[in-house]
Tab-separated table of C-alpha atoms in Angstrom:
chain	number	residue	atom	x	y	z
A	1225	MET	CA	-75.087	77.191	94.822
A	1226	LEU	CA	-75.960	75.324	98.127
A	1227	VAL	CA	-77.888	78.264	99.341
A	1228	LYS	CA	-80.054	78.174	96.091
A	1229	LYS	CA	-80.574	74.463	96.426
A	1230	CYS	CA	-81.856	74.850	99.835
A	1231	VAL	CA	-84.073	77.526	98.788
A	1232	LEU	CA	-85.556	75.487	95.911
A	1233	ILE	CA	-86.074	72.415	98.314
A	1234	GLY	CA	-87.825	74.666	100.805
A	1235	VAL	CA	-90.150	76.056	98.176
A	1236	CYS	CA	-90.932	72.613	97.039
A	1237	CYS	CA	-91.774	71.288	100.421
A	1238	VAL	CA	-93.892	74.303	101.076
A	1239	CYS	CA	-95.930	73.669	97.767
A	1240	LEU	CA	-96.272	70.027	98.595
A	1241	LYS	CA	-97.615	70.878	102.079
A	1242	MET	CA	-100.082	73.289	100.668
A	1243	ALA	CA	-101.173	70.790	98.223
A	1244	ASN	CA	-101.438	68.064	100.820
A	1245	ALA	CA	-103.310	70.543	103.060
A	1246	GLN	CA	-105.848	71.450	100.230
A	1247	LYS	CA	-106.139	67.760	99.535
A	1248	THR	CA	-106.771	67.005	103.406
A	1249	THR	CA	-109.355	70.019	103.661
A	1250	ILE	CA	-111.464	68.728	100.753
A	1251	GLU	CA	-111.482	65.031	102.009
A	1252	SER	CA	-112.348	66.198	105.422
A	1253	GLN	CA	-114.982	68.492	104.237
A	1254	ILE	CA	-116.603	65.474	102.296
A	1255	GLU	CA	-116.141	63.325	105.301
A	1256	SER	CA	-117.923	65.757	107.726
A	1257	ALA	CA	-120.666	66.228	105.279
A	1258	VAL	CA	-121.328	62.532	104.863
A	1259	LYS	CA	-121.342	62.130	108.652
A	1260	LYS	CA	-123.857	64.946	109.062
A	1261	ILE	CA	-126.136	63.561	106.584
A	1262	GLU	CA	-126.030	59.921	107.372
A	1263	PRO	CA	-129.185	60.041	109.763
A	1264	LYS	CA	-131.238	61.792	107.094
A	1265	SER	CA	-130.096	59.204	104.444
A	1266	ILE	CA	-131.067	56.372	106.737
A	1267	ALA	CA	-134.381	57.921	107.305
A	1268	TRP	CA	-134.988	58.158	103.486
A	1269	ARG	CA	-133.717	54.782	102.872
A	1270	ARG	CA	-136.388	53.263	105.583
A	1271	ASP	CA	-139.041	55.283	104.202
A	1272	PHE	CA	-138.470	53.950	100.584
A	1273	HIS	CA	-138.125	50.446	102.208
A	1274	GLU	CA	-141.378	50.585	103.818
A	1275	HIS	CA	-143.192	52.002	100.823
A	1276	PRO	CA	-141.759	50.076	97.838
A	1277	GLU	CA	-143.189	50.571	94.428
A	1278	LEU	CA	-142.866	48.157	91.285
A	1279	SER	CA	-141.046	49.062	88.032
A	1280	SER	CA	-142.430	52.084	86.250
A	1281	ARG	CA	-144.991	52.510	89.008
A	1282	GLU	CA	-142.578	54.514	91.273
A	1283	VAL	CA	-144.972	57.534	91.680
A	1284	ARG	CA	-144.658	58.124	95.362
A	1285	THR	CA	-140.935	57.575	95.277
A	1286	ALA	CA	-140.536	59.970	92.438
A	1287	LYS	CA	-142.320	62.775	94.086
A	1288	ILE	CA	-139.982	62.532	97.243
A	1289	ILE	CA	-136.975	62.684	95.263
A	1290	ALA	CA	-138.096	65.556	93.059
A	1291	ASP	CA	-139.185	67.626	95.966
A	1292	HIS	CA	-135.765	66.994	97.733
A	1293	LEU	CA	-133.856	68.081	94.654
A	1294	ARG	CA	-136.070	71.201	94.193
A	1295	SER	CA	-135.534	72.104	97.815
A	1296	LEU	CA	-131.890	72.147	96.891
A	1297	ASN	CA	-132.461	74.622	94.030
A	1298	ILE	CA	-131.574	71.932	91.658
A	1299	GLU	CA	-133.196	71.955	88.191
A	1300	VAL	CA	-135.589	69.031	88.065
A	1301	LYS	CA	-137.286	67.104	85.218
A	1302	GLU	CA	-139.908	64.664	85.890
A	1303	ASN	CA	-141.797	61.848	84.180
A	1304	VAL	CA	-138.731	60.831	82.205
A	1305	ALA	CA	-139.179	57.267	81.020
A	1306	LYS	CA	-142.470	57.448	82.868
A	1307	THR	CA	-141.506	58.007	86.492
A	1308	GLY	CA	-137.999	58.792	86.331
A	1309	VAL	CA	-136.477	62.018	87.909
A	1310	VAL	CA	-133.419	64.088	86.671
A	1311	GLY	CA	-131.758	66.558	88.613
A	1312	ILE	CA	-129.217	69.116	87.082
A	1313	LEU	CA	-126.807	70.868	89.193
A	1314	ARG	CA	-124.616	73.387	87.353
A	1315	GLY	CA	-121.445	74.497	89.171
A	1316	GLN	CA	-120.166	77.996	88.926
A	1317	LYS	CA	-117.214	77.083	86.803
A	1318	ALA	CA	-117.121	75.588	83.532
A	1319	GLY	CA	-116.266	71.805	83.234
A	1320	PRO	CA	-117.354	68.403	82.270
A	1321	VAL	CA	-120.973	66.841	82.680
A	1322	ILE	CA	-120.875	64.148	84.772
A	1323	GLY	CA	-123.859	61.476	85.172
A	1324	LEU	CA	-124.567	59.837	88.593
A	1325	ARG	CA	-127.285	57.033	88.259
A	1326	GLU	CA	-129.246	55.132	90.689
A	1327	ASP	CA	-132.260	53.083	90.305
A	1328	MET	CA	-135.724	53.362	91.935
A	1329	ASP	CA	-137.963	50.264	91.626
A	1330	ALA	CA	-138.764	47.226	94.018
A	1331	LEU	CA	-139.407	43.654	93.265
A	1332	PRO	CA	-142.469	41.439	93.442
A	1333	VAL	CA	-141.239	39.560	96.558
A	1334	THR	CA	-142.828	39.259	100.022
A	1335	GLU	CA	-140.479	40.287	102.807
A	1336	ARG	CA	-139.499	37.949	105.647
A	1337	VAL	CA	-136.907	40.236	107.444
A	1338	ASN	CA	-137.739	41.200	110.946
A	1339	ILE	CA	-137.197	44.770	111.022
A	1340	PRO	CA	-139.499	47.753	112.118
A	1341	PHE	CA	-139.619	49.279	108.639
A	1342	ALA	CA	-140.398	45.927	106.723
A	1343	SER	CA	-142.521	46.053	103.767
A	1344	LYS	CA	-146.227	45.167	104.134
A	1345	VAL	CA	-147.089	46.299	100.627
A	1346	LYS	CA	-149.165	44.108	98.195
A	1347	SER	CA	-149.675	44.585	94.589
A	1348	THR	CA	-150.370	42.695	91.362
A	1349	PHE	CA	-147.490	41.699	88.931
A	1350	ASN	CA	-148.272	40.051	85.545
A	1351	GLY	CA	-151.783	39.263	86.719
A	1352	GLN	CA	-150.630	37.672	89.990
A	1353	ASP	CA	-151.070	38.767	93.789
A	1354	VAL	CA	-147.578	39.600	95.129
A	1355	GLY	CA	-146.048	41.200	97.989
A	1356	VAL	CA	-143.517	44.037	97.010
A	1357	MET	CA	-140.098	44.454	98.599
A	1358	HIS	CA	-136.903	46.364	98.076
A	1359	ALA	CA	-135.020	43.094	97.647
A	1360	CYS	CA	-132.067	44.369	95.862
A	1361	GLY	CA	-131.112	47.471	97.637
A	1362	HIS	CA	-132.542	50.239	95.411
A	1363	ASP	CA	-133.834	51.989	98.595
A	1364	THR	CA	-130.356	52.416	99.651
A	1365	HIS	CA	-129.338	53.625	96.175
A	1366	MET	CA	-131.989	56.389	96.190
A	1367	ALA	CA	-131.074	57.616	99.739
A	1368	MET	CA	-127.393	57.636	98.756
A	1369	LEU	CA	-127.724	59.784	95.583
A	1370	MET	CA	-130.073	62.143	97.478
A	1371	SER	CA	-127.499	62.640	100.061
A	1372	VAL	CA	-124.846	63.297	97.296
A	1373	ALA	CA	-127.023	65.895	95.733
A	1374	GLU	CA	-127.536	67.685	99.092
A	1375	ILE	CA	-123.711	67.611	99.733
A	1376	LEU	CA	-122.585	68.808	96.051
A	1377	SER	CA	-125.204	71.439	95.965
A	1378	GLY	CA	-123.686	73.003	99.002
A	1379	MET	CA	-120.396	73.031	97.293
A	1380	LYS	CA	-121.747	74.431	94.024
A	1381	LYS	CA	-119.288	77.460	94.024
A	1382	ASP	CA	-116.719	74.937	93.987
A	1383	LEU	CA	-117.859	72.748	91.181
A	1384	ALA	CA	-116.370	73.029	87.932
A	1385	GLY	CA	-118.765	71.472	85.836
A	1386	THR	CA	-122.332	70.047	85.901
A	1387	VAL	CA	-123.648	67.000	87.524
A	1388	LYS	CA	-126.735	65.090	86.287
A	1389	PHE	CA	-128.543	63.098	89.068
A	1390	ILE	CA	-130.271	60.270	87.297
A	1391	PHE	CA	-132.896	58.445	89.264
A	1392	GLN	CA	-133.953	55.636	86.886
A	1393	PRO	CA	-137.340	53.675	87.094
A	1394	ALA	CA	-137.697	50.029	86.191
A	1395	GLU	CA	-134.235	48.881	86.317
A	1396	GLU	CA	-135.644	45.221	87.059
A	1397	GLY	CA	-137.420	45.553	83.682
A	1398	PRO	CA	-140.711	47.337	82.843
A	1399	PRO	CA	-144.005	45.399	82.940
A	1400	ILE	CA	-144.751	43.150	79.813
A	1401	GLY	CA	-145.760	44.849	76.726
A	1402	GLU	CA	-144.129	48.437	78.170
A	1403	GLU	CA	-140.893	50.192	77.264
A	1404	GLY	CA	-138.949	51.500	80.240
A	1405	GLY	CA	-135.781	51.581	82.388
A	1406	ALA	CA	-132.518	52.585	80.969
A	1407	PRO	CA	-133.177	51.980	77.357
A	1408	LEU	CA	-136.253	54.411	77.378
A	1409	MET	CA	-134.286	57.003	79.211
A	1410	VAL	CA	-131.560	56.939	76.639
A	1411	LYS	CA	-134.202	56.891	73.945
A	1412	GLU	CA	-135.777	60.029	75.531
A	1413	GLY	CA	-132.444	61.825	75.517
A	1414	VAL	CA	-131.403	61.532	79.073
A	1415	LEU	CA	-127.692	61.809	78.106
A	1416	GLU	CA	-128.242	65.025	76.200
A	1417	ASN	CA	-129.049	68.765	77.157
A	1418	PRO	CA	-126.434	69.039	78.617
A	1419	LYS	CA	-124.479	66.124	77.025
A	1420	VAL	CA	-123.064	63.746	79.401
A	1421	ASP	CA	-119.194	63.261	79.288
A	1422	VAL	CA	-118.940	60.271	81.978
A	1423	MET	CA	-121.053	58.177	83.891
A	1424	PHE	CA	-120.730	56.646	87.450
A	1425	GLY	CA	-123.110	54.027	89.008
A	1426	LEU	CA	-122.950	51.935	91.979
A	1427	HIS	CA	-124.718	48.966	93.472
A	1428	ILE	CA	-124.851	47.860	97.092
A	1429	ASN	CA	-123.947	44.261	97.670
A	1430	ALA	CA	-125.034	42.118	100.314
A	1431	GLN	CA	-121.927	39.639	100.175
A	1432	THR	CA	-119.319	42.451	100.195
A	1433	PRO	CA	-118.302	43.750	103.635
A	1434	ILE	CA	-119.171	47.135	104.807
A	1435	GLY	CA	-116.492	49.778	103.901
A	1436	GLN	CA	-115.237	47.756	100.928
A	1437	ILE	CA	-115.765	48.839	97.112
A	1438	LYS	CA	-115.364	46.244	94.412
A	1439	TYR	CA	-114.759	47.213	90.652
A	1440	ARG	CA	-113.558	45.822	87.572
A	1441	GLU	CA	-112.323	46.918	84.099
A	1442	GLU	CA	-114.144	46.088	80.898
A	1443	GLY	CA	-116.814	43.390	81.478
A	1444	MET	CA	-118.076	43.477	85.086
A	1445	MET	CA	-121.651	42.071	84.827
A	1446	ALA	CA	-123.199	39.785	82.136
A	1447	ALA	CA	-125.656	40.536	79.289
A	1448	SER	CA	-128.913	39.299	80.211
A	1449	ASP	CA	-131.523	37.730	77.517
A	1450	TRP	CA	-134.701	36.043	78.116
A	1451	PHE	CA	-135.928	33.218	76.136
A	1452	THR	CA	-139.524	31.700	75.650
A	1453	ILE	CA	-139.896	28.303	73.934
A	1454	THR	CA	-143.573	27.280	72.887
A	1455	ILE	CA	-143.862	23.616	72.277
A	1456	HIS	CA	-146.701	22.454	70.178
A	1457	GLY	CA	-147.769	18.751	70.609
A	1458	LYS	CA	-151.023	16.882	70.103
A	1459	GLN	CA	-153.557	16.560	72.915
A	1460	SER	CA	-154.748	13.227	74.185
A	1461	HIS	CA	-156.242	11.561	77.217
A	1462	GLY	CA	-153.737	11.104	79.990
A	1463	ALA	CA	-154.476	7.246	79.803
A	1464	GLN	CA	-153.620	7.043	76.028
A	1465	PRO	CA	-150.361	8.942	75.471
A	1466	TRP	CA	-149.748	7.004	72.352
A	1467	LEU	CA	-152.694	8.842	70.670
A	1468	GLY	CA	-150.837	12.158	71.182
A	1469	VAL	CA	-147.557	13.885	71.151
A	1470	ASP	CA	-146.705	14.882	74.846
A	1471	PRO	CA	-145.256	18.238	74.866
A	1472	VAL	CA	-144.621	17.955	78.542
A	1473	VAL	CA	-142.014	15.245	77.908
A	1474	VAL	CA	-140.657	17.265	74.988
A	1475	GLY	CA	-140.306	20.353	77.350
A	1476	THR	CA	-138.340	18.221	79.984
A	1477	GLN	CA	-136.048	16.867	77.357
A	1478	ILE	CA	-135.406	20.424	75.982
A	1479	ILE	CA	-134.613	21.740	79.491
A	1480	GLN	CA	-131.809	18.923	79.716
A	1481	GLY	CA	-130.645	19.765	76.393
A	1482	LEU	CA	-130.220	23.483	76.942
A	1483	GLN	CA	-127.731	22.486	79.876
A	1484	THR	CA	-125.497	20.638	77.467
A	1485	ILE	CA	-124.937	23.738	75.584
A	1486	VAL	CA	-123.192	25.150	78.816
A	1487	SER	CA	-121.568	21.954	80.031
A	1488	ARG	CA	-120.415	20.629	76.571
A	1489	GLN	CA	-120.805	23.189	73.882
A	1490	SER	CA	-119.469	26.568	75.399
A	1491	GLU	CA	-115.818	27.417	75.728
A	1492	LEU	CA	-115.985	28.266	79.428
A	1493	THR	CA	-112.317	28.903	79.859
A	1494	LYS	CA	-113.036	32.054	77.744
A	1495	ASN	CA	-116.030	33.411	79.577
A	1496	ALA	CA	-118.883	32.195	81.783
A	1497	VAL	CA	-122.274	30.990	80.171
A	1498	VAL	CA	-125.485	30.462	82.276
A	1499	ILE	CA	-128.777	29.158	81.002
A	1500	SER	CA	-131.523	28.829	83.409
A	1501	THR	CA	-135.039	27.765	82.718
A	1502	THR	CA	-137.430	29.279	85.326
A	1503	ILE	CA	-140.871	29.041	83.757
A	1504	PHE	CA	-142.763	25.687	82.819
A	1505	LYS	CA	-146.424	26.181	81.926
A	1506	ALA	CA	-148.397	23.172	81.052
A	1507	GLY	CA	-151.899	21.660	81.311
A	1508	VAL	CA	-154.980	22.391	83.123
A	1509	ARG	CA	-156.124	18.803	84.336
A	1510	GLU	CA	-154.401	15.903	85.715
A	1511	ASN	CA	-155.831	13.321	83.025
A	1512	ILE	CA	-155.138	15.518	80.075
A	1513	ILE	CA	-151.985	15.531	78.099
A	1514	PRO	CA	-152.063	19.370	77.058
A	1515	GLU	CA	-151.587	20.584	73.377
A	1516	GLU	CA	-149.041	23.131	74.345
A	1517	VAL	CA	-146.208	23.850	76.665
A	1518	ILE	CA	-144.458	27.107	77.191
A	1519	LEU	CA	-140.870	27.326	78.563
A	1520	GLY	CA	-139.095	30.553	79.743
A	1521	GLY	CA	-135.760	31.481	81.247
A	1522	THR	CA	-132.633	33.588	81.171
A	1523	ILE	CA	-129.374	33.370	79.306
A	1524	ARG	CA	-126.275	35.158	80.690
A	1525	THR	CA	-123.214	35.794	78.845
A	1526	LEU	CA	-119.999	38.082	79.232
A	1527	ASP	CA	-118.854	37.779	75.493
A	1528	THR	CA	-120.941	39.281	72.534
A	1529	SER	CA	-119.772	36.548	70.300
A	1530	MET	CA	-120.600	33.615	72.762
A	1531	GLN	CA	-124.027	35.479	73.153
A	1532	LYS	CA	-124.830	34.941	69.589
A	1533	ASP	CA	-123.507	31.553	69.470
A	1534	VAL	CA	-125.628	30.643	72.543
A	1535	TRP	CA	-128.855	31.990	70.921
A	1536	MET	CA	-128.265	29.821	67.680
A	1537	ARG	CA	-127.581	26.641	69.861
A	1538	ILE	CA	-130.833	27.309	71.994
A	1539	GLU	CA	-132.964	27.573	69.050
A	1540	ARG	CA	-131.451	24.633	67.240
A	1541	THR	CA	-131.518	22.327	70.237
A	1542	ALA	CA	-135.160	23.147	71.039
A	1543	LYS	CA	-136.295	22.682	67.444
A	1544	LYS	CA	-134.517	19.333	66.862
A	1545	ILE	CA	-135.512	17.703	70.097
A	1546	ALA	CA	-139.188	18.598	69.402
A	1547	GLU	CA	-138.937	17.315	65.956
A	1548	ALA	CA	-137.451	14.044	67.207
A	1549	SER	CA	-140.734	13.478	69.107
A	1550	GLY	CA	-143.148	14.642	66.333
A	1551	ALA	CA	-143.755	18.171	67.974
A	1552	THR	CA	-142.640	21.601	66.809
A	1553	ALA	CA	-141.097	24.427	68.832
A	1554	ASP	CA	-141.187	28.202	68.385
A	1555	VAL	CA	-138.134	29.878	70.081
A	1556	SER	CA	-138.132	33.845	70.865
A	1557	ILE	CA	-135.010	35.372	72.483
A	1558	ASN	CA	-135.153	39.002	73.684
A	1559	SER	CA	-132.113	41.030	74.850
A	1560	LYS	CA	-132.828	42.716	78.182
A	1561	THR	CA	-129.365	44.089	79.015
A	1562	LEU	CA	-125.896	44.505	77.605
A	1563	VAL	CA	-122.571	43.562	79.019
A	1564	THR	CA	-121.945	46.113	81.791
A	1565	TYR	CA	-118.729	47.664	80.567
A	1566	ASN	CA	-116.250	49.603	82.614
A	1567	ASP	CA	-114.256	51.888	80.312
A	1568	PRO	CA	-110.575	50.912	81.319
A	1569	LYS	CA	-109.010	54.456	80.883
A	1570	LEU	CA	-111.770	55.957	83.021
A	1571	THR	CA	-111.602	53.008	85.651
A	1572	GLN	CA	-107.870	53.379	85.858
A	1573	LEU	CA	-108.162	57.232	86.449
A	1574	MET	CA	-110.808	57.011	89.181
A	1575	ILE	CA	-109.117	54.171	91.247
A	1576	PRO	CA	-107.488	56.711	93.379
A	1577	SER	CA	-110.854	58.207	94.375
A	1578	LEU	CA	-112.394	54.689	95.047
A	1579	GLN	CA	-109.192	53.896	97.260
A	1580	LYS	CA	-109.766	57.486	99.298
A	1581	ALA	CA	-113.426	56.616	99.674
A	1582	THR	CA	-112.569	53.340	101.359
A	1583	ASN	CA	-109.284	54.104	103.355
A	1584	ASN	CA	-107.562	51.792	100.609
A	1585	ASN	CA	-110.067	49.109	100.612
A	1586	ALA	CA	-111.239	49.055	96.910
A	1587	ILE	CA	-110.351	45.697	95.366
A	1588	VAL	CA	-110.776	44.068	91.883
A	1589	MET	CA	-113.480	41.688	91.554
A	1590	ASP	CA	-114.335	38.784	89.246
A	1591	ALA	CA	-116.845	39.232	86.625
A	1592	VAL	CA	-120.362	38.255	87.738
A	1593	THR	CA	-123.342	36.709	85.924
A	1594	GLY	CA	-125.812	39.195	87.273
A	1595	ALA	CA	-127.014	41.976	84.974
A	1596	GLU	CA	-127.510	45.759	85.048
A	1597	ASP	CA	-129.247	47.968	82.572
A	1598	PHE	CA	-126.771	50.616	83.540
A	1599	SER	CA	-124.998	48.876	80.618
A	1600	PHE	CA	-127.341	51.085	78.188
A	1601	PHE	CA	-125.622	54.195	79.688
A	1602	ALA	CA	-122.227	52.498	79.540
A	1603	SER	CA	-122.655	51.726	75.849
A	1604	LYS	CA	-123.089	55.570	75.034
A	1605	VAL	CA	-120.651	57.184	77.276
A	1606	PRO	CA	-117.442	56.172	79.003
A	1607	SER	CA	-118.536	54.852	82.356
A	1608	LEU	CA	-117.541	53.058	85.740
A	1609	PHE	CA	-119.963	50.885	87.852
A	1610	PHE	CA	-118.862	49.338	91.125
A	1611	TYR	CA	-120.166	47.576	94.270
A	1612	VAL	CA	-120.354	49.018	97.675
A	1613	GLY	CA	-120.298	46.737	100.721
A	1614	GLY	CA	-123.518	46.095	102.666
A	1615	MET	CA	-122.560	43.087	104.580
A	1616	PRO	CA	-121.993	43.839	108.365
A	1617	GLN	CA	-118.475	43.263	109.423
A	1618	GLY	CA	-117.777	39.649	110.733
A	1619	LYS	CA	-120.828	38.127	108.836
A	1620	ASP	CA	-120.140	34.978	106.746
A	1621	VAL	CA	-120.654	35.395	103.027
A	1622	LYS	CA	-122.169	32.040	102.953
A	1623	GLU	CA	-124.972	32.957	105.644
A	1624	THR	CA	-126.075	36.239	103.982
A	1625	ALA	CA	-129.285	35.984	101.972
A	1626	ALA	CA	-129.104	36.476	98.087
A	1627	HIS	CA	-130.362	39.624	96.332
A	1628	HIS	CA	-133.870	39.069	94.977
A	1629	THR	CA	-135.150	36.883	97.876
A	1630	PRO	CA	-137.523	37.396	100.880
A	1631	ASP	CA	-134.578	37.315	103.501
A	1632	PHE	CA	-132.424	39.992	101.604
A	1633	TYR	CA	-130.870	42.358	103.985
A	1634	VAL	CA	-128.269	45.057	103.798
A	1635	ASP	CA	-126.706	47.143	106.637
A	1636	GLU	CA	-127.235	50.767	106.361
A	1637	ALA	CA	-123.790	51.588	107.795
A	1638	GLY	CA	-122.652	50.711	104.161
A	1639	MET	CA	-124.201	53.753	102.715
A	1640	LYS	CA	-121.488	56.061	103.820
A	1641	THR	CA	-119.053	54.495	101.599
A	1642	GLY	CA	-121.235	54.899	98.594
A	1643	ILE	CA	-122.130	58.476	99.295
A	1644	LYS	CA	-118.465	59.517	99.979
A	1645	ALA	CA	-117.407	57.533	96.592
A	1646	PHE	CA	-119.665	59.456	94.305
A	1647	CYS	CA	-118.584	62.890	95.906
A	1648	LEU	CA	-115.001	62.034	95.320
A	1649	LEU	CA	-115.448	60.710	91.851
A	1650	VAL	CA	-117.167	63.925	90.895
A	1651	LEU	CA	-114.802	66.326	92.432
A	1652	ASP	CA	-111.663	64.503	91.481
A	1653	TYR	CA	-112.969	63.992	87.953
A	1654	MET	CA	-113.579	67.763	87.534
A	1655	LYS	CA	-110.276	68.636	89.015
A	1656	GLY	CA	-108.493	66.239	86.610
A	1657	ALA	CA	-110.433	67.788	83.573
A	1658	GLN	CA	-109.345	71.273	84.793
A	1659	SER	CA	-105.652	70.280	84.962
A	1660	SER	CA	-105.764	68.804	81.616
A	1661	ASN	CA	-107.318	71.904	80.130
A	1662	LYS	CA	-104.598	74.050	81.720
A	1663	THR	CA	-102.085	71.693	80.192
A	1664	GLN	CA	-103.568	71.848	76.817
A	1665	GLN	CA	-103.688	75.540	76.985
A	1666	LYS	CA	-99.979	75.786	77.892
A	1667	SER	CA	-99.069	73.555	74.985
A	1668	PHE	CA	-100.670	76.051	72.518
């Protein structure tokens, strides 16, 4: 009996060693591939950074991506949602379809960062002359996903499933009057043919240390709504305000009133609410009280019921304040993004992959009031979205420039973690799906 037990223990130890050896081989293979492709990834990132393109105008960017995917013998679809690119890599074994998404567009921001590849590009945005800058890290996102495509295409024989590389335009929102971004991609069927089973997305973050990943189950990023309030008063001479109804004064009162929705009317212990008025258009001459004022801004909520309640309160506040002064107000609210929702079951399943990608430095984060149109994909299929660190080690978070600003900067060294994470998520999910299928077959 003792001999049999020893033999059994010996067999188990051998099996465990074999499993660990296989695991080590796969991880080391990814590690080696990431290290090898890093210089090329950095070169792509710098090229994109130096030649940024605004939302739905990413023509040069799209060509570079499509050409690269074709060079890897990946099936390519162009002009998806205007300028988007989709690559389809079919593994040699059957399995799930996994979507990997990254965004392509830059912002109407004039760069102030002193780097050799700083953007000097100028363009027009909503009729205004602007600088153009990758002030949110989308340049790194594209470089990371192009790198992942190259690594996984070299492992095609080992892939038990299909990978869809989704390069999305207009994440920051399409030009006024146009459709675009994730909603248009979904509308045009990017999640079909073949049908996507799960989606993964990432965003580099200038306030997260290099080598770290942040994630969260359920609501991670807020829904984003944009509002426009048009105030109709009565024009008069600036010297005789009593002869008119001053929409400028009404506008300032409405702005103050909107803040009480947050500070006095919203249950903030339940979830955060942000209302920011960012546009105030009024007048053409110093001595004329104008007839009309236009206010604009954004609403951020992390709860759908609170979102609808805030909409109602904004309309009521604007109309009643205007009425009290003898003016009228028209209120328009447009939904831009949904809550970015991480499927709890998928998140729990993939946490080990995130930990492997970071040497156990993947941590749970608080929800944020930033928004992402990845949320439209996540509303259709189980998804996981996470942050990848781009802040240099030893840097103080308070000293780093915010996203969407002229001084925004991320360290390219952070891209390795994102590339590794995407590769491991794909391989581990496919492996899990294979194991699940074998278990189901045995049960029959």
